mmCIF file of C-alpha atoms in Angstrom:
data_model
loop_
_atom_site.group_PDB
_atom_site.id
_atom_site.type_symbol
_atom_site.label_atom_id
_atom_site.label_comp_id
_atom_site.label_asym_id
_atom_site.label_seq_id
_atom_site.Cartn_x
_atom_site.Cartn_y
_atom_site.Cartn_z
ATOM 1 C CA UNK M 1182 -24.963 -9.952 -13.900
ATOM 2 C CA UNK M 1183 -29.012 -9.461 -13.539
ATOM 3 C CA UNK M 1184 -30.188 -6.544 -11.610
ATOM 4 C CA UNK M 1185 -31.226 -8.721 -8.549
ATOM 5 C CA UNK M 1186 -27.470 -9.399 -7.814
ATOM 6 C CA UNK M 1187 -26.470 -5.381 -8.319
ATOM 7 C CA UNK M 1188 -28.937 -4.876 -6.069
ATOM 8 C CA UNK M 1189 -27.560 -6.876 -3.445
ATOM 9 C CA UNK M 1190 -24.122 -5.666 -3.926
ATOM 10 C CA UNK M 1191 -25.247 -2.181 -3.437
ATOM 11 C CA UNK M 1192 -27.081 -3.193 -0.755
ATOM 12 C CA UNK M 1193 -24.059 -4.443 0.692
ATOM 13 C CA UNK M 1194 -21.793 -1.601 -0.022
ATOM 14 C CA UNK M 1195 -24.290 0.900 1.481
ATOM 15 C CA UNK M 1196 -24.111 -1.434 4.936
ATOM 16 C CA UNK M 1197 -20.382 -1.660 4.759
ATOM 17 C CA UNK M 1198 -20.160 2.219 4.411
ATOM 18 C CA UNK M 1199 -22.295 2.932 7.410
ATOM 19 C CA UNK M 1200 -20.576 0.135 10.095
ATOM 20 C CA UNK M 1201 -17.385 -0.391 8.408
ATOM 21 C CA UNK M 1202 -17.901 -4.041 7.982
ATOM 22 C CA UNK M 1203 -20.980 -6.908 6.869
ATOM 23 C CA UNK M 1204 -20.361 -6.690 2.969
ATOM 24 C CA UNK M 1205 -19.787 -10.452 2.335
ATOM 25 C CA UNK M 1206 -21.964 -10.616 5.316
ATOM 26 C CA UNK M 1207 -24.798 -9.944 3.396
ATOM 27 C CA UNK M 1208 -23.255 -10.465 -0.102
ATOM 28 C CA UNK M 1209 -22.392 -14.137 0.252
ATOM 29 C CA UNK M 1210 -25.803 -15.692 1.337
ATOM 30 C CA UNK M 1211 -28.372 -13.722 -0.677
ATOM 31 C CA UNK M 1212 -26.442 -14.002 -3.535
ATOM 32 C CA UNK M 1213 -25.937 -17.691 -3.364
ATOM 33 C CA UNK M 1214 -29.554 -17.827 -4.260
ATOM 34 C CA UNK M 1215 -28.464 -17.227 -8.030
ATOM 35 C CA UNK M 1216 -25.190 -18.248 -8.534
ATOM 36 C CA UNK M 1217 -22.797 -20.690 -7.164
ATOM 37 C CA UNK M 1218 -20.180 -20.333 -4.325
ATOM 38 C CA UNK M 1219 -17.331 -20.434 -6.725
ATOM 39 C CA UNK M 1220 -18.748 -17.646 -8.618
ATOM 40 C CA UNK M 1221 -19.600 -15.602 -5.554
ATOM 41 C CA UNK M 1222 -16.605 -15.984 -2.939
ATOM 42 C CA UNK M 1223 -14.121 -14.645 -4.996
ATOM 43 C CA UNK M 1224 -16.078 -12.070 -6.276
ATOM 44 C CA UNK M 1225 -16.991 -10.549 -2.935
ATOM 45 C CA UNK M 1226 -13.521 -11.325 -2.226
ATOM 46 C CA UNK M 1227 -12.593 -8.588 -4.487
ATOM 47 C CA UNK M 1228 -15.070 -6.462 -4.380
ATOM 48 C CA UNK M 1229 -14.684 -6.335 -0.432
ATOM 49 C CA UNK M 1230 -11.117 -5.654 -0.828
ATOM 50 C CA UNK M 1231 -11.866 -2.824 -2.874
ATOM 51 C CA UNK M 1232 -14.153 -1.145 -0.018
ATOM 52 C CA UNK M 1233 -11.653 -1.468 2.453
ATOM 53 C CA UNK M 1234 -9.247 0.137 0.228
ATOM 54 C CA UNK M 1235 -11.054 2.938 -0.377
ATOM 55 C CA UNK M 1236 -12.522 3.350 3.073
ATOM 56 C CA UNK M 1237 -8.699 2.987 4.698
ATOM 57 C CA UNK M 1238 -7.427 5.459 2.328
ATOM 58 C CA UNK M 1239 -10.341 7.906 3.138
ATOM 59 C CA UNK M 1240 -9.989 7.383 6.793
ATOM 60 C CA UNK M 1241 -6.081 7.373 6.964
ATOM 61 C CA UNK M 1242 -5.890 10.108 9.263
ATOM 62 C CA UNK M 1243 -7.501 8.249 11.713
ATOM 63 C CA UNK M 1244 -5.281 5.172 11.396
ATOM 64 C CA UNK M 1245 -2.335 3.503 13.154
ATOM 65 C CA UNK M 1246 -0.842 0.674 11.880
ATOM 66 C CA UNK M 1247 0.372 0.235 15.760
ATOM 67 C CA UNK M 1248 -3.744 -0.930 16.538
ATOM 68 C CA UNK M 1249 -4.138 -3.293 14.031
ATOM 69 C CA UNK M 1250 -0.335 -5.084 14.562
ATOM 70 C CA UNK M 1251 -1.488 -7.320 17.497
ATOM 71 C CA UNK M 1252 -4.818 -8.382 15.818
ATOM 72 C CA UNK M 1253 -2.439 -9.376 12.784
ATOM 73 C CA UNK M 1254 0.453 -10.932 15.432
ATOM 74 C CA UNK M 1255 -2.206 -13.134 16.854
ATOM 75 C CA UNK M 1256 -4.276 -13.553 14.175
ATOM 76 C CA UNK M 1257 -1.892 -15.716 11.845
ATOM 77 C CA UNK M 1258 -1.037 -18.746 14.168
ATOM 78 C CA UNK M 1259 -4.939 -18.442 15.081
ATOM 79 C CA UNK M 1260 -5.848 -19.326 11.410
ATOM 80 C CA UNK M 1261 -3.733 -22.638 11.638
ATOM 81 C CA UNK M 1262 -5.509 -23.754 14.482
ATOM 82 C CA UNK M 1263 -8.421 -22.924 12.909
ATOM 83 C CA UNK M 1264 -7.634 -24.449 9.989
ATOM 84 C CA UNK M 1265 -6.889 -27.736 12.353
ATOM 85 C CA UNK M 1266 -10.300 -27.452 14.038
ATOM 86 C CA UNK M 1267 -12.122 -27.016 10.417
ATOM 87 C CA UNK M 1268 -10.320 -30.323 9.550
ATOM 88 C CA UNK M 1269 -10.357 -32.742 12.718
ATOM 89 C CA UNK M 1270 -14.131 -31.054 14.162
ATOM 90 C CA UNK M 1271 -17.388 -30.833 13.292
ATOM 91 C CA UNK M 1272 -18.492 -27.151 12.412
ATOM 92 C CA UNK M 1273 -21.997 -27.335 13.126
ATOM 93 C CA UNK M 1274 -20.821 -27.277 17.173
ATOM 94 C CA UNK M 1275 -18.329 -24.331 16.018
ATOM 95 C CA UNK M 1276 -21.335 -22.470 14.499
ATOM 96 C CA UNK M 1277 -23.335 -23.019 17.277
ATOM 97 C CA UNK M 1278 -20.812 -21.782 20.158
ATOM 98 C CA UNK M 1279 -20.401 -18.812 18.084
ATOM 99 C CA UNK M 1280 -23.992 -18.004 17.409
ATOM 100 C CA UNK M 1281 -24.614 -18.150 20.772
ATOM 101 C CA UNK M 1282 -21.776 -15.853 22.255
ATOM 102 C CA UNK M 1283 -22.343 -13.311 19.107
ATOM 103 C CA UNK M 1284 -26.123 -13.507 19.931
ATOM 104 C CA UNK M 1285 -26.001 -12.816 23.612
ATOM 105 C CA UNK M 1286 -23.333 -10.284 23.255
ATOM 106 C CA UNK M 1287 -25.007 -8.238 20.972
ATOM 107 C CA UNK M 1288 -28.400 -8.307 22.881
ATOM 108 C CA UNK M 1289 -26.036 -7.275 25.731
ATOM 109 C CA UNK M 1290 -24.677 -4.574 24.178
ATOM 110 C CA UNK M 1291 -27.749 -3.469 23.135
ATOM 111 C CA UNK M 1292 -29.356 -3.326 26.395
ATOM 112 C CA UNK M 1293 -26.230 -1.963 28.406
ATOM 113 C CA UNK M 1294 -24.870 0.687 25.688
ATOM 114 C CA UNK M 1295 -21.796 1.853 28.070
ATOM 115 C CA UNK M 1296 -19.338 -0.672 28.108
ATOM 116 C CA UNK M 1297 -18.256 -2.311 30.984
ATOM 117 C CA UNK M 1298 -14.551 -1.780 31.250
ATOM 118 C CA UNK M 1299 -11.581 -0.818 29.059
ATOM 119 C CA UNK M 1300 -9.203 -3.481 27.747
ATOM 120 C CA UNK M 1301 -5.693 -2.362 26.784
ATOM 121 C CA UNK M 1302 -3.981 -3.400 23.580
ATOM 122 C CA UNK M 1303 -2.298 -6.839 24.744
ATOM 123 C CA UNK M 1304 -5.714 -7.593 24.574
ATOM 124 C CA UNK M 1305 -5.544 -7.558 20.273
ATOM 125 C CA UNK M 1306 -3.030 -10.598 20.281
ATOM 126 C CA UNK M 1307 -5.829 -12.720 22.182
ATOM 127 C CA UNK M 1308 -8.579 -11.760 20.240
ATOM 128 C CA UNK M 1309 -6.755 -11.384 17.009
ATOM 129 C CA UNK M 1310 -5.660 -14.899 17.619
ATOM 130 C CA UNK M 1311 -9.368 -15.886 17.771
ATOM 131 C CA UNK M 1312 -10.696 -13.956 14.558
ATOM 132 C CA UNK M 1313 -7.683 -16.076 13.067
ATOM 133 C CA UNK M 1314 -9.213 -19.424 14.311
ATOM 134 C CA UNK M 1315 -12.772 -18.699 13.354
ATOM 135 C CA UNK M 1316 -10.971 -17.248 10.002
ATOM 136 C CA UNK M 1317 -9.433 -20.500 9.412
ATOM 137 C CA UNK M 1318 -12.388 -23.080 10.829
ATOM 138 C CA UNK M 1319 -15.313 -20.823 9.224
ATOM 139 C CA UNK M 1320 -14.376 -17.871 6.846
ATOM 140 C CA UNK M 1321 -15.406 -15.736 9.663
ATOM 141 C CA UNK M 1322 -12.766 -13.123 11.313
ATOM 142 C CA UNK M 1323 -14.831 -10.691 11.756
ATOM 143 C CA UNK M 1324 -16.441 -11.054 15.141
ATOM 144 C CA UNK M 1325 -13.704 -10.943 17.940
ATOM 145 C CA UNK M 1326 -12.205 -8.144 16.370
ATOM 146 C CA UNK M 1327 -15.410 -6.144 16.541
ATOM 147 C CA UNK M 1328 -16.307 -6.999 20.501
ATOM 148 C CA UNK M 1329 -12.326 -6.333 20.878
ATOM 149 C CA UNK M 1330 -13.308 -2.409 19.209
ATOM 150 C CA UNK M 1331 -16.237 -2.198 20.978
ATOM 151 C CA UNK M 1332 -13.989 -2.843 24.411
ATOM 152 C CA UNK M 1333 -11.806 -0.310 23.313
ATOM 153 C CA UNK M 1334 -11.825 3.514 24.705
ATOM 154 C CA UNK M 1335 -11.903 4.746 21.279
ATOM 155 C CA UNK M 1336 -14.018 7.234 18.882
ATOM 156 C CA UNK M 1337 -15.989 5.712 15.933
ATOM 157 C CA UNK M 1338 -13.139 7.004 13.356
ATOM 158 C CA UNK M 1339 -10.721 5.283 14.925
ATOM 159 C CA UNK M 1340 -12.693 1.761 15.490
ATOM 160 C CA UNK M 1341 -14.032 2.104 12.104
ATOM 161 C CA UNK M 1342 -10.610 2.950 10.726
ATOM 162 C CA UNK M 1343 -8.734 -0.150 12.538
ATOM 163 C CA UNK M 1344 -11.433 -2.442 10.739
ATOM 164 C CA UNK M 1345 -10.711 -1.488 7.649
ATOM 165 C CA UNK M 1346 -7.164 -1.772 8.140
ATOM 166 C CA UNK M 1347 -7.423 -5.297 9.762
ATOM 167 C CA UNK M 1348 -9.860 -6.554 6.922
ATOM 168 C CA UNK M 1349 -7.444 -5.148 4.416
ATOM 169 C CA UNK M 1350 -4.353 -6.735 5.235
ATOM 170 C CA UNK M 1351 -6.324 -9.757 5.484
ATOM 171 C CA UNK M 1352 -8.053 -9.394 2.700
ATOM 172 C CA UNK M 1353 -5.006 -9.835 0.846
ATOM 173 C CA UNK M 1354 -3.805 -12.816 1.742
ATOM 174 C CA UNK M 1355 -7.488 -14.428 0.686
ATOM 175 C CA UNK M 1356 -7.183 -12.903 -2.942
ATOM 176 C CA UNK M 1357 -3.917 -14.390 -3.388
ATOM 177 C CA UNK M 1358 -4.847 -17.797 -2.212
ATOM 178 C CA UNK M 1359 -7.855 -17.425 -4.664
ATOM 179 C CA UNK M 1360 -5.505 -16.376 -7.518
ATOM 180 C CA UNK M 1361 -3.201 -19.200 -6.967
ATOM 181 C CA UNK M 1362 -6.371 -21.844 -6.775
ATOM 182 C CA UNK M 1363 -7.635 -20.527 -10.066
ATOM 183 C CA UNK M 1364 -10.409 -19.135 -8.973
ATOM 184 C CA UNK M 1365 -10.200 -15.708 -10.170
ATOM 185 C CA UNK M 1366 -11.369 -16.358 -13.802
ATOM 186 C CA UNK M 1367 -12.306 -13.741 -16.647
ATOM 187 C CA UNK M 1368 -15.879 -14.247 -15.344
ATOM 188 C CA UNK M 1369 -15.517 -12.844 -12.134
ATOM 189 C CA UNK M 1370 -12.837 -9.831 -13.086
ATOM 190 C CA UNK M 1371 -15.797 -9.154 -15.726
ATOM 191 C CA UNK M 1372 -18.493 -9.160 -12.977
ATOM 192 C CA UNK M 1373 -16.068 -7.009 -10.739
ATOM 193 C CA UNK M 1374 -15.564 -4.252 -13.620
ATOM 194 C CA UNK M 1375 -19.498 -4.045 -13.601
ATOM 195 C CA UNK M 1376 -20.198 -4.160 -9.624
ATOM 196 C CA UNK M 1377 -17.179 -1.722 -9.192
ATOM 197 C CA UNK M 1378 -19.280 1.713 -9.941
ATOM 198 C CA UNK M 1379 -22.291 0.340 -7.663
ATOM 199 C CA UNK M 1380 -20.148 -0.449 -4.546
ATOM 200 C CA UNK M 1381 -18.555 3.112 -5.175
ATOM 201 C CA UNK M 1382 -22.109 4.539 -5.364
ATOM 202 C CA UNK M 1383 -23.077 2.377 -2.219
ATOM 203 C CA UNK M 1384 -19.877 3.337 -0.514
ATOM 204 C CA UNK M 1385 -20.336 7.109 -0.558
ATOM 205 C CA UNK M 1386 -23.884 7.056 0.239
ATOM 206 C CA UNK M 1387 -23.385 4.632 3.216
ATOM 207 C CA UNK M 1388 -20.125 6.560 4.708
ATOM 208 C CA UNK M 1389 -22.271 9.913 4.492
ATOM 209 C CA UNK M 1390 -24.821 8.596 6.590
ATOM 210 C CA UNK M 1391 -21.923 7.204 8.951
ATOM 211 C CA UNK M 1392 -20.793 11.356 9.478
ATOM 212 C CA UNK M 1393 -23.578 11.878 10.790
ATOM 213 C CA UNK M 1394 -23.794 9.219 13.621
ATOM 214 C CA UNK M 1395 -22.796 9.856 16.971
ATOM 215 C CA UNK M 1396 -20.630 7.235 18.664
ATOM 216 C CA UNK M 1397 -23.758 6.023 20.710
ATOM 217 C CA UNK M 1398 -25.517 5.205 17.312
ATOM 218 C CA UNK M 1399 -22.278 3.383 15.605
ATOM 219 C CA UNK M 1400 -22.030 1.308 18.384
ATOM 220 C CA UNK M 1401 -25.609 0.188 18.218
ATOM 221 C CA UNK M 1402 -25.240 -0.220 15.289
ATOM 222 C CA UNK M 1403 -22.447 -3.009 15.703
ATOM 223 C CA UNK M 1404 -23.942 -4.783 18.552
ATOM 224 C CA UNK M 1405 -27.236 -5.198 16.329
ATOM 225 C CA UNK M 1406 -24.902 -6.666 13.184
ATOM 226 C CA UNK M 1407 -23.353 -9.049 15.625
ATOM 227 C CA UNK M 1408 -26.427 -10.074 16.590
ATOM 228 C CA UNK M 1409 -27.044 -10.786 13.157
ATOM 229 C CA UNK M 1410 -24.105 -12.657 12.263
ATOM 230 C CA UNK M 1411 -24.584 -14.617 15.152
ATOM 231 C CA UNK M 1412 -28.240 -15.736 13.991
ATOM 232 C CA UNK M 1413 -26.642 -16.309 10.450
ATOM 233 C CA UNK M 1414 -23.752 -18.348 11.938
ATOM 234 C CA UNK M 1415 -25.998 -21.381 13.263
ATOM 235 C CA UNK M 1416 -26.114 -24.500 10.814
ATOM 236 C CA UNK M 1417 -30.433 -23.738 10.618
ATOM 237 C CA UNK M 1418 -30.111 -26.747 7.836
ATOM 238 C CA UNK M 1419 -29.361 -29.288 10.375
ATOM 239 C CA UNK M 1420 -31.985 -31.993 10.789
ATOM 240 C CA UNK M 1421 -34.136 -30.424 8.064
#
């Protein structure tokens, strides 16, 4: 591992630990630059899994496993119809609905900072359901549980607290799946044992900045990473 790739990953870490979230994010595509997708995506697969460890174990005062159940409840039928869509649909028009809602919403958010109404928590089984299908069609969960967060009536701990917890759980179920493909090899664990002290060092730097954000701040803060993934989502390789 060169030191353009533990750059990234700190990099990375130091993101995750201010928003809570965006580590294979921005992992995944700058570091496909020097090494190959079955190097990388079960790398970051650890290594995010690790972060949300931490971050869930130093947040756990602020966590209920009762917010994060109907994200999970929807979540895993979502992921088969995802998986369904990924299979029988092209992704480019998947990428491109998605860009386009992330992209607006964000900008949205952005330029209206008070939210426009409170949703309640049936709410997580319908858009848990949806991080499930983008989960399954794209490797990308994230998104509906963040606008779902950001429609919430909730402090930053406790948004920040239920992402780590969702990612987590989820997180699991990706290692395993990687384990049982065979794509956990001694390379990567080796690579893991070396990016472990830099994500810690990102991690604490990144979280400290996060204490002192007010709530107005974090949320800008997600709308303008939405906004983000949503420009990252489109297939910008088509027709080129």
């Amino acid at each position: 591992m060169g030191l353009y790739e533990l750059v990234v990953i700190f990099v990375a870490a130091f993101i995750y630990g201010v928003a809570g979230f965006a580590f294979a994010l921005l992992a995944v595509p700058l570091l496909s630059f020097t090494w190959p997708l079955k190097r990388i995506v079960p790398l970051v697969a650890l290594l995010a899994t690790s972060l949300n460890g931490l971050m869930l174990f130093k947040m756990r005062k602020s966590f209920t496993f009762k917010r994060v159940l109907p994200l999970l409840i929807g979540g895993l039928p979502g992921v088969l119809v995802g998986a369904y869509f990924l299979r029988h649909i092209n992704d480019a028009f998947l990428r491109v609905v998605l860009g386009i809602v992330l992209v607006f919403y964000g900008l949205w958010g952005l330029k209206n900072p008070k939210r426009p109404f409170v949703i309640g928590d049936n709410w997580g089984y319908l858009f848990g359901f949806l991080a499930g299908f983008l989960g399954g069609a794209l490797n990308t969960p994230g998104p509906p549980v963040i606008i779902y967060l950001t429609l919430k009536d909730w402090g930053k701990d406790e948004i920040k607290s239920t992402l780590q917890g969702f990612f987590f759980l989820l997180a699991i179920f990706v290692i395993f799946s990687h384990w049982r493909l065979g794509l956990i090899t001694s390379e990567v664990l080796k690579n893991y044992l070396m990016a472990f002290p830099i994500i810690l060092f990102g991690l604490f730097l990144g979280h400290r900045l996060y204490g002192r954000l007010s709530l107005k701040i974090y949320q800008k803060i997600l709308y303008s990473l939405l906004v983000m993934m949503g420009l990252l989502s489109f297939p910008w390789k088509i027709g080129g």
